[in-house]
Amino acid sequence: MAEQVTIKRLGAKADGTAEGASGPVFVPKVLPGETVTVEPEGSHARLISVDVASPERGTPFCPYFDACGGCATQHMKHGFYQAWKQDILAHTLRQARIEAPIAPIVDAHGEGRRRVTLHVRFPDRAMHVGYMAPRSHQIVEIAFCPIAEPGLKDQAPAIARTIGEHMKGPRKPLDVQITQTQTGFDVDVRGHGPLKDADRLSFIDLAGRLDLSRLSIHGDVIVERRPPAILMGRALVVPPAGSFLQATRLGEEVLAGFVTEACAKAKRVADLFAGSGPFSLRLAEKSEVHAVEFDKGSTAALDKAFRATPGLRRITTEARDLFRRPLLTPELNAFDAVVLDPPRAGAEAQVKQLAVSKVPLVVSVSCDPATFARDAGILIAGGYRLERVFPVDQFKHSPHLEVVGILRRDVAKKRR
């Protein structure tokens, strides 16, 4: 049954909190102080109408915003939005009892997302292509995605639909990841399962008709018509199909700028959770780098790009699971700086080793303020001081926030 409530505050996921007839409810796409009519669905509620709007409410630019679960904040005016994101980070650090100067948030959306993942589903035998609705597996069909890079935003849904139509056999749920590269679209399809040999030729033909750079199924490359290269600093990298990539080109440049500036005086740098080298290849313009990453395909791509790029200092690579086998203190002590860019779970095992090391500088890059605070707290307890924190808004229109923290410790100089 519908009821009218007043929104008290916003949480870290952008949902508003209100007191409903049966207790607290969480409402999407609202603002503090608004009076809204909602239909409770357990602890969450579906927004029916905004009865008294906040002066901070803006007009969403995407026609799919009300139904789509991809964006959460287009209804916020820009100034309010930036202040809210900045406060998420400040609140998280306060909760962890960490004090450090927080720089103004950097808008790193640039031209938009360079990768999207569209869902292809067949709930009623008809094909539906788009994103999922909030807290639902229902597909919101889209003809374009305005937060993606030019070209990608218009062509991605059509590519996903063509691939869905091409699939033979049972109508399985598909996830079609499309990345815009220097040489065209790199597409990885998941959910279908391995292709039969007889079907591979038809997919090679499909990649030609769609003019894709590369087409893969579950990371298995069906055809590479052109190397799907990504520019990282001066180097051109061809990452493995479906591997990690920073969400926007500008976001990668901004994050790498903070990392390289902090490490400018370091002779030897360890780049941990290095991926295909967005930091390593830029750091190597001034420093020797040891890049560690679990995925062997990524380390191979990084090594190949390094060898093909003149003027870089030496980069060595190591394929290693840093969650289970973090670099130990004797290994860490060989470096003047360590860069960390772990997945959302953070790098707890690795920072525990760093906390008892003699490394003078740690640059922590994180896509989750909570795990950033946890890991920074371990380093601070080990003697590091958090000099400054830089929030980077790479995932614009979402609750996600990138964080870069600069941590230093005083290390006694050896006597000659």
XYZ file of C-alpha atoms in Angstrom:
416
model
C 0.000 0.000 0.000
C 1.337 3.418 -0.960
C 2.299 5.893 1.751
C 3.823 9.338 1.955
C 7.197 9.775 3.698
C 9.881 12.421 4.177
C 13.473 11.650 3.213
C 15.862 12.254 6.115
C 19.265 11.604 4.504
C 21.130 9.761 1.754
C 23.199 6.642 2.292
C 26.446 5.653 0.615
C 24.536 3.871 -2.164
C 22.497 7.004 -2.959
C 19.266 5.608 -1.497
C 17.276 7.961 0.704
C 16.283 6.904 4.214
C 12.781 7.550 5.520
C 10.590 6.347 8.374
C 7.713 4.314 6.991
C 4.674 2.883 8.753
C 6.536 -0.355 9.446
C 9.976 1.102 10.125
C 12.894 2.529 8.088
C 12.685 2.232 4.312
C 15.251 2.952 1.604
C 14.075 4.860 -1.450
C 16.091 5.297 -4.681
C 16.438 8.531 -6.666
C 15.304 10.938 -3.956
C 16.952 13.774 -2.003
C 17.051 14.819 1.662
C 14.030 16.885 2.731
C 11.783 15.681 -0.065
C 8.259 14.467 0.571
C 7.561 11.473 -1.621
C 4.932 8.806 -2.144
C 6.341 5.287 -2.131
C 5.208 1.696 -2.204
C 7.149 -0.331 0.399
C 8.756 -3.578 -0.778
C 10.310 -4.989 2.386
C 13.079 -2.678 3.635
C 13.121 -0.872 0.277
C 10.410 1.122 -1.403
C 9.453 1.930 -4.976
C 9.230 5.651 -5.704
C 5.794 6.568 -7.050
C 5.962 10.369 -7.021
C 7.935 13.315 -5.672
C 5.350 15.482 -3.937
C 7.629 18.188 -2.510
C 10.926 18.415 -4.387
C 14.284 19.547 -3.020
C 15.841 22.679 -4.579
C 18.839 20.410 -5.300
C 16.771 18.227 -7.640
C 17.813 18.423 -11.292
C 16.470 16.992 -14.533
C 17.986 13.641 -15.563
C 19.506 13.740 -19.057
C 18.855 10.053 -19.798
C 15.344 8.977 -20.839
C 15.895 5.567 -19.198
C 16.937 6.939 -15.803
C 13.675 6.292 -13.946
C 13.633 2.588 -14.882
C 17.311 1.689 -15.368
C 19.556 0.488 -12.553
C 22.761 1.670 -14.235
C 22.784 5.250 -12.899
C 21.670 6.385 -9.453
C 22.339 10.118 -9.227
C 21.254 11.952 -12.386
C 18.458 13.633 -10.384
C 21.031 15.523 -8.285
C 22.287 18.974 -9.227
C 26.015 18.906 -9.866
C 27.152 20.839 -6.794
C 25.037 18.760 -4.428
C 26.207 15.565 -6.130
C 29.902 16.420 -5.719
C 29.438 17.456 -2.086
C 27.567 14.211 -1.350
C 30.332 12.082 -2.866
C 33.024 14.037 -1.052
C 31.140 13.542 2.213
C 30.923 9.770 1.663
C 34.724 9.642 1.743
C 35.025 12.046 4.698
C 32.432 10.085 6.704
C 34.155 6.771 5.945
C 37.515 8.101 7.142
C 35.950 9.564 10.285
C 34.364 6.221 11.104
C 37.792 4.618 10.786
C 39.252 7.385 13.005
C 41.576 8.517 10.233
C 42.445 12.179 9.891
C 43.924 13.427 6.626
C 43.433 16.366 4.257
C 40.968 15.495 1.496
C 41.495 17.257 -1.831
C 38.507 18.533 -3.853
C 36.857 15.819 -5.927
C 38.137 15.484 -9.499
C 35.564 14.949 -12.250
C 37.182 12.216 -14.360
C 34.214 11.210 -16.513
C 35.771 12.719 -19.635
C 34.030 11.546 -22.813
C 32.328 8.761 -20.874
C 32.684 5.058 -20.141
C 34.844 3.212 -22.630
C 33.338 -0.153 -21.706
C 29.728 -1.267 -21.210
C 28.214 -4.667 -20.431
C 24.782 -5.233 -21.903
C 22.513 -8.084 -20.900
C 20.706 -10.185 -23.482
C 17.782 -12.146 -22.031
C 14.875 -14.203 -23.372
C 12.273 -14.234 -20.540
C 9.291 -14.598 -22.866
C 11.087 -16.117 -25.881
C 11.488 -12.616 -27.278
C 14.943 -11.055 -26.993
C 15.483 -8.137 -24.593
C 18.735 -6.121 -24.665
C 19.756 -3.523 -22.100
C 20.613 -2.980 -18.442
C 18.869 -4.407 -15.397
C 16.318 -2.497 -13.376
C 17.300 -1.624 -9.771
C 17.415 -4.700 -7.495
C 15.937 -6.799 -10.296
C 16.810 -9.137 -13.148
C 14.232 -7.432 -15.345
C 15.820 -5.933 -18.454
C 15.313 -2.258 -19.278
C 15.707 -2.153 -23.039
C 17.836 0.716 -24.349
C 18.650 2.056 -27.806
C 21.675 4.037 -26.580
C 23.629 4.771 -23.387
C 24.455 8.481 -22.941
C 27.181 7.938 -20.325
C 29.336 5.901 -22.743
C 31.936 7.306 -25.129
C 30.769 8.634 -28.495
C 30.280 5.771 -30.929
C 30.010 3.201 -28.181
C 26.892 4.807 -26.710
C 24.969 4.482 -29.982
C 26.397 1.253 -31.408
C 26.708 -0.999 -28.337
C 23.020 -2.019 -28.035
C 22.841 -2.846 -31.753
C 26.011 -4.971 -31.512
C 24.667 -6.863 -28.492
C 21.343 -7.454 -30.238
C 23.042 -8.759 -33.401
C 25.153 -11.159 -31.343
C 22.070 -12.381 -29.479
C 20.282 -13.010 -32.770
C 23.299 -14.930 -34.062
C 23.451 -17.382 -31.157
C 22.178 -20.848 -32.025
C 20.775 -23.522 -29.760
C 19.131 -22.868 -26.378
C 18.396 -19.227 -25.604
C 20.831 -18.761 -22.748
C 21.273 -15.492 -20.823
C 24.193 -13.553 -22.303
C 26.366 -10.716 -21.027
C 28.028 -8.813 -23.873
C 30.986 -6.685 -22.808
C 31.970 -4.075 -25.398
C 35.138 -2.000 -25.064
C 36.074 0.924 -27.283
C 39.770 0.722 -28.155
C 42.160 2.634 -30.414
C 41.304 0.272 -33.269
C 37.581 -0.360 -32.776
C 35.325 -2.478 -30.590
C 36.595 -5.398 -28.520
C 33.708 -7.725 -27.640
C 33.649 -10.555 -25.100
C 30.469 -12.653 -24.762
C 29.757 -14.585 -21.567
C 26.992 -17.009 -20.717
C 26.917 -18.988 -23.953
C 29.531 -21.610 -23.163
C 32.246 -22.871 -25.543
C 31.488 -22.740 -29.252
C 31.445 -25.832 -31.426
C 34.038 -25.831 -34.181
C 31.297 -25.578 -36.809
C 30.027 -22.327 -35.229
C 33.392 -20.566 -35.007
C 33.471 -19.769 -38.728
C 30.072 -18.104 -38.538
C 31.266 -15.932 -35.631
C 34.383 -14.963 -37.560
C 32.077 -13.844 -40.358
C 29.893 -11.970 -37.831
C 32.925 -10.092 -36.459
C 33.706 -8.998 -40.004
C 30.159 -7.797 -40.658
C 30.197 -5.820 -37.397
C 33.771 -4.619 -38.078
C 34.934 -5.684 -34.610
C 38.600 -5.557 -33.689
C 38.295 -8.720 -31.622
C 35.537 -11.146 -30.706
C 35.861 -13.633 -27.872
C 33.586 -16.040 -26.010
C 34.362 -16.325 -22.280
C 37.823 -14.892 -22.983
C 38.515 -17.432 -25.740
C 39.472 -15.353 -28.780
C 37.419 -16.367 -31.827
C 39.013 -13.824 -34.130
C 41.321 -10.818 -33.802
C 40.956 -8.766 -36.959
C 42.981 -5.879 -35.513
C 44.852 -5.754 -32.188
C 42.410 -3.978 -29.786
C 45.013 -1.570 -28.426
C 44.666 0.736 -25.417
C 47.020 3.712 -25.056
C 48.699 3.720 -21.617
C 51.135 6.593 -21.391
C 53.362 6.216 -24.469
C 52.686 2.501 -24.816
C 50.031 0.648 -26.787
C 48.720 -2.326 -24.807
C 46.543 -5.174 -26.071
C 44.900 -6.456 -22.844
C 43.496 -9.992 -22.632
C 39.856 -10.341 -23.607
C 37.568 -9.200 -20.795
C 40.410 -8.182 -18.476
C 40.313 -5.254 -16.036
C 40.348 -1.736 -17.457
C 39.823 1.648 -15.814
C 36.309 2.853 -16.606
C 37.242 6.037 -18.500
C 40.320 7.235 -20.374
C 40.416 10.446 -18.335
C 39.979 8.487 -15.103
C 43.042 6.393 -15.882
C 45.054 9.503 -16.744
C 44.032 11.294 -13.538
C 44.789 8.303 -11.301
C 48.105 7.704 -13.059
C 48.969 11.386 -12.664
C 48.601 11.205 -8.874
C 50.611 7.963 -8.792
C 53.500 9.169 -10.962
C 53.719 12.539 -9.216
C 53.971 10.854 -5.812
C 56.644 8.413 -7.074
C 58.649 10.968 -9.070
C 61.785 10.580 -6.919
C 61.622 6.803 -6.520
C 64.294 4.790 -8.324
C 62.579 1.418 -7.885
C 58.796 1.008 -7.650
C 56.670 -2.086 -7.044
C 53.320 -1.854 -8.834
C 51.061 -4.395 -7.125
C 47.780 -5.528 -8.696
C 49.272 -3.986 -11.833
C 46.769 -5.229 -14.412
C 48.034 -4.633 -17.936
C 50.161 -1.700 -16.823
C 48.275 1.627 -16.693
C 50.586 2.770 -13.889
C 53.700 0.675 -14.621
C 54.094 1.942 -18.168
C 53.894 5.552 -17.018
C 56.093 5.032 -13.943
C 58.758 3.472 -16.173
C 59.356 6.818 -17.834
C 61.385 7.702 -14.710
C 61.702 4.597 -12.510
C 62.469 0.907 -12.696
C 59.266 -1.015 -12.054
C 58.413 -4.491 -10.823
C 54.799 -5.198 -11.826
C 52.896 -7.950 -9.990
C 49.518 -9.230 -11.148
C 47.651 -12.517 -10.721
C 46.490 -12.773 -14.334
C 49.259 -14.140 -16.574
C 47.614 -12.750 -19.700
C 47.802 -9.241 -18.254
C 51.458 -9.536 -17.272
C 52.248 -10.866 -20.766
C 50.426 -7.922 -22.359
C 52.320 -5.491 -20.123
C 55.671 -7.098 -20.916
C 54.988 -7.019 -24.662
C 53.982 -3.342 -24.536
C 57.090 -2.456 -22.523
C 59.406 -4.164 -25.025
C 57.733 -2.396 -27.946
C 57.976 1.101 -26.384
C 61.343 2.848 -26.661
C 62.698 5.060 -23.911
C 61.215 3.272 -20.888
C 63.245 2.075 -17.948
C 63.211 -1.605 -17.124
C 59.909 -3.250 -16.200
C 59.929 -6.761 -14.768
C 56.707 -8.705 -14.363
C 55.544 -11.440 -11.999
C 52.311 -13.427 -12.068
C 51.385 -13.882 -8.403
C 48.264 -14.117 -6.250
C 48.806 -11.263 -3.808
C 45.823 -12.311 -1.703
C 47.440 -15.656 -0.913
C 51.107 -14.812 -1.503
C 51.700 -11.142 -0.745
C 55.171 -9.740 -1.192
C 57.009 -10.309 2.085
C 58.939 -7.715 4.022
C 62.416 -8.629 2.645
C 61.040 -8.346 -0.901
C 59.299 -5.048 -0.199
C 62.351 -3.455 1.351
C 64.087 -3.463 -2.039
C 61.730 -0.717 -3.286
C 61.582 3.045 -2.754
C 57.815 3.082 -3.333
C 54.930 0.647 -3.582
C 51.752 1.288 -5.567
C 48.604 -0.686 -4.714
C 45.490 -0.862 -6.886
C 43.569 -3.911 -5.644
C 40.014 -5.021 -6.471
C 37.113 -3.799 -4.358
C 38.003 -6.277 -1.566
C 41.183 -4.324 -0.866
C 44.664 -5.630 -0.079
C 44.587 -6.575 3.597
C 47.162 -9.375 3.400
C 49.575 -7.187 1.443
C 49.269 -4.084 3.614
C 49.981 -6.168 6.705
C 53.367 -6.959 5.169
C 53.878 -3.329 4.176
C 53.042 -2.183 7.696
C 56.184 -3.905 9.053
C 58.382 -3.000 6.076
C 60.818 -0.138 5.561
C 59.241 1.112 2.347
C 59.155 4.922 2.657
C 56.212 5.569 0.312
C 52.957 3.738 -0.373
C 50.441 5.005 -2.925
C 47.084 3.341 -2.335
C 44.527 3.430 -5.160
C 41.094 2.057 -4.361
C 37.626 1.849 -5.891
C 36.017 1.462 -2.450
C 36.390 4.064 0.321
C 35.607 1.477 3.040
C 38.378 -0.963 2.101
C 40.700 1.975 1.442
C 40.109 3.161 5.020
C 40.620 -0.335 6.428
C 43.920 -0.805 4.584
C 45.111 2.726 5.360
C 44.338 2.121 9.044
C 46.634 -0.925 9.046
C 49.448 1.100 7.478
C 48.929 4.011 9.880
C 49.095 1.616 12.841
C 52.386 0.380 11.389
C 53.923 3.848 11.373
C 52.800 5.445 8.120
C 51.076 8.825 7.987
C 48.353 9.539 5.468
C 49.518 12.809 3.900
C 46.635 13.476 1.548
C 43.634 11.800 -0.024
C 42.411 12.462 -3.565
C 38.818 11.522 -4.506
C 38.417 10.825 -8.236
C 34.928 10.629 -9.754
C 35.524 8.148 -12.547
C 32.165 6.391 -12.101
C 30.043 9.488 -12.549
C 26.272 9.184 -11.959
C 26.881 6.205 -9.649
C 27.701 5.924 -5.919
C 31.177 4.527 -6.698
C 34.255 6.631 -5.950
C 37.958 6.129 -6.670
C 40.402 7.154 -3.947
C 44.149 7.779 -4.036
C 46.016 8.020 -0.737
C 49.658 9.046 -0.258
C 51.236 7.363 2.796
C 54.793 7.987 3.975
C 56.989 6.803 6.792
C 60.292 8.163 8.064
C 63.082 5.697 7.343
C 66.460 6.165 8.983
C 69.197 6.714 6.426
C 72.076 4.268 6.425
C 75.418 5.605 7.538
C 78.163 5.468 4.975
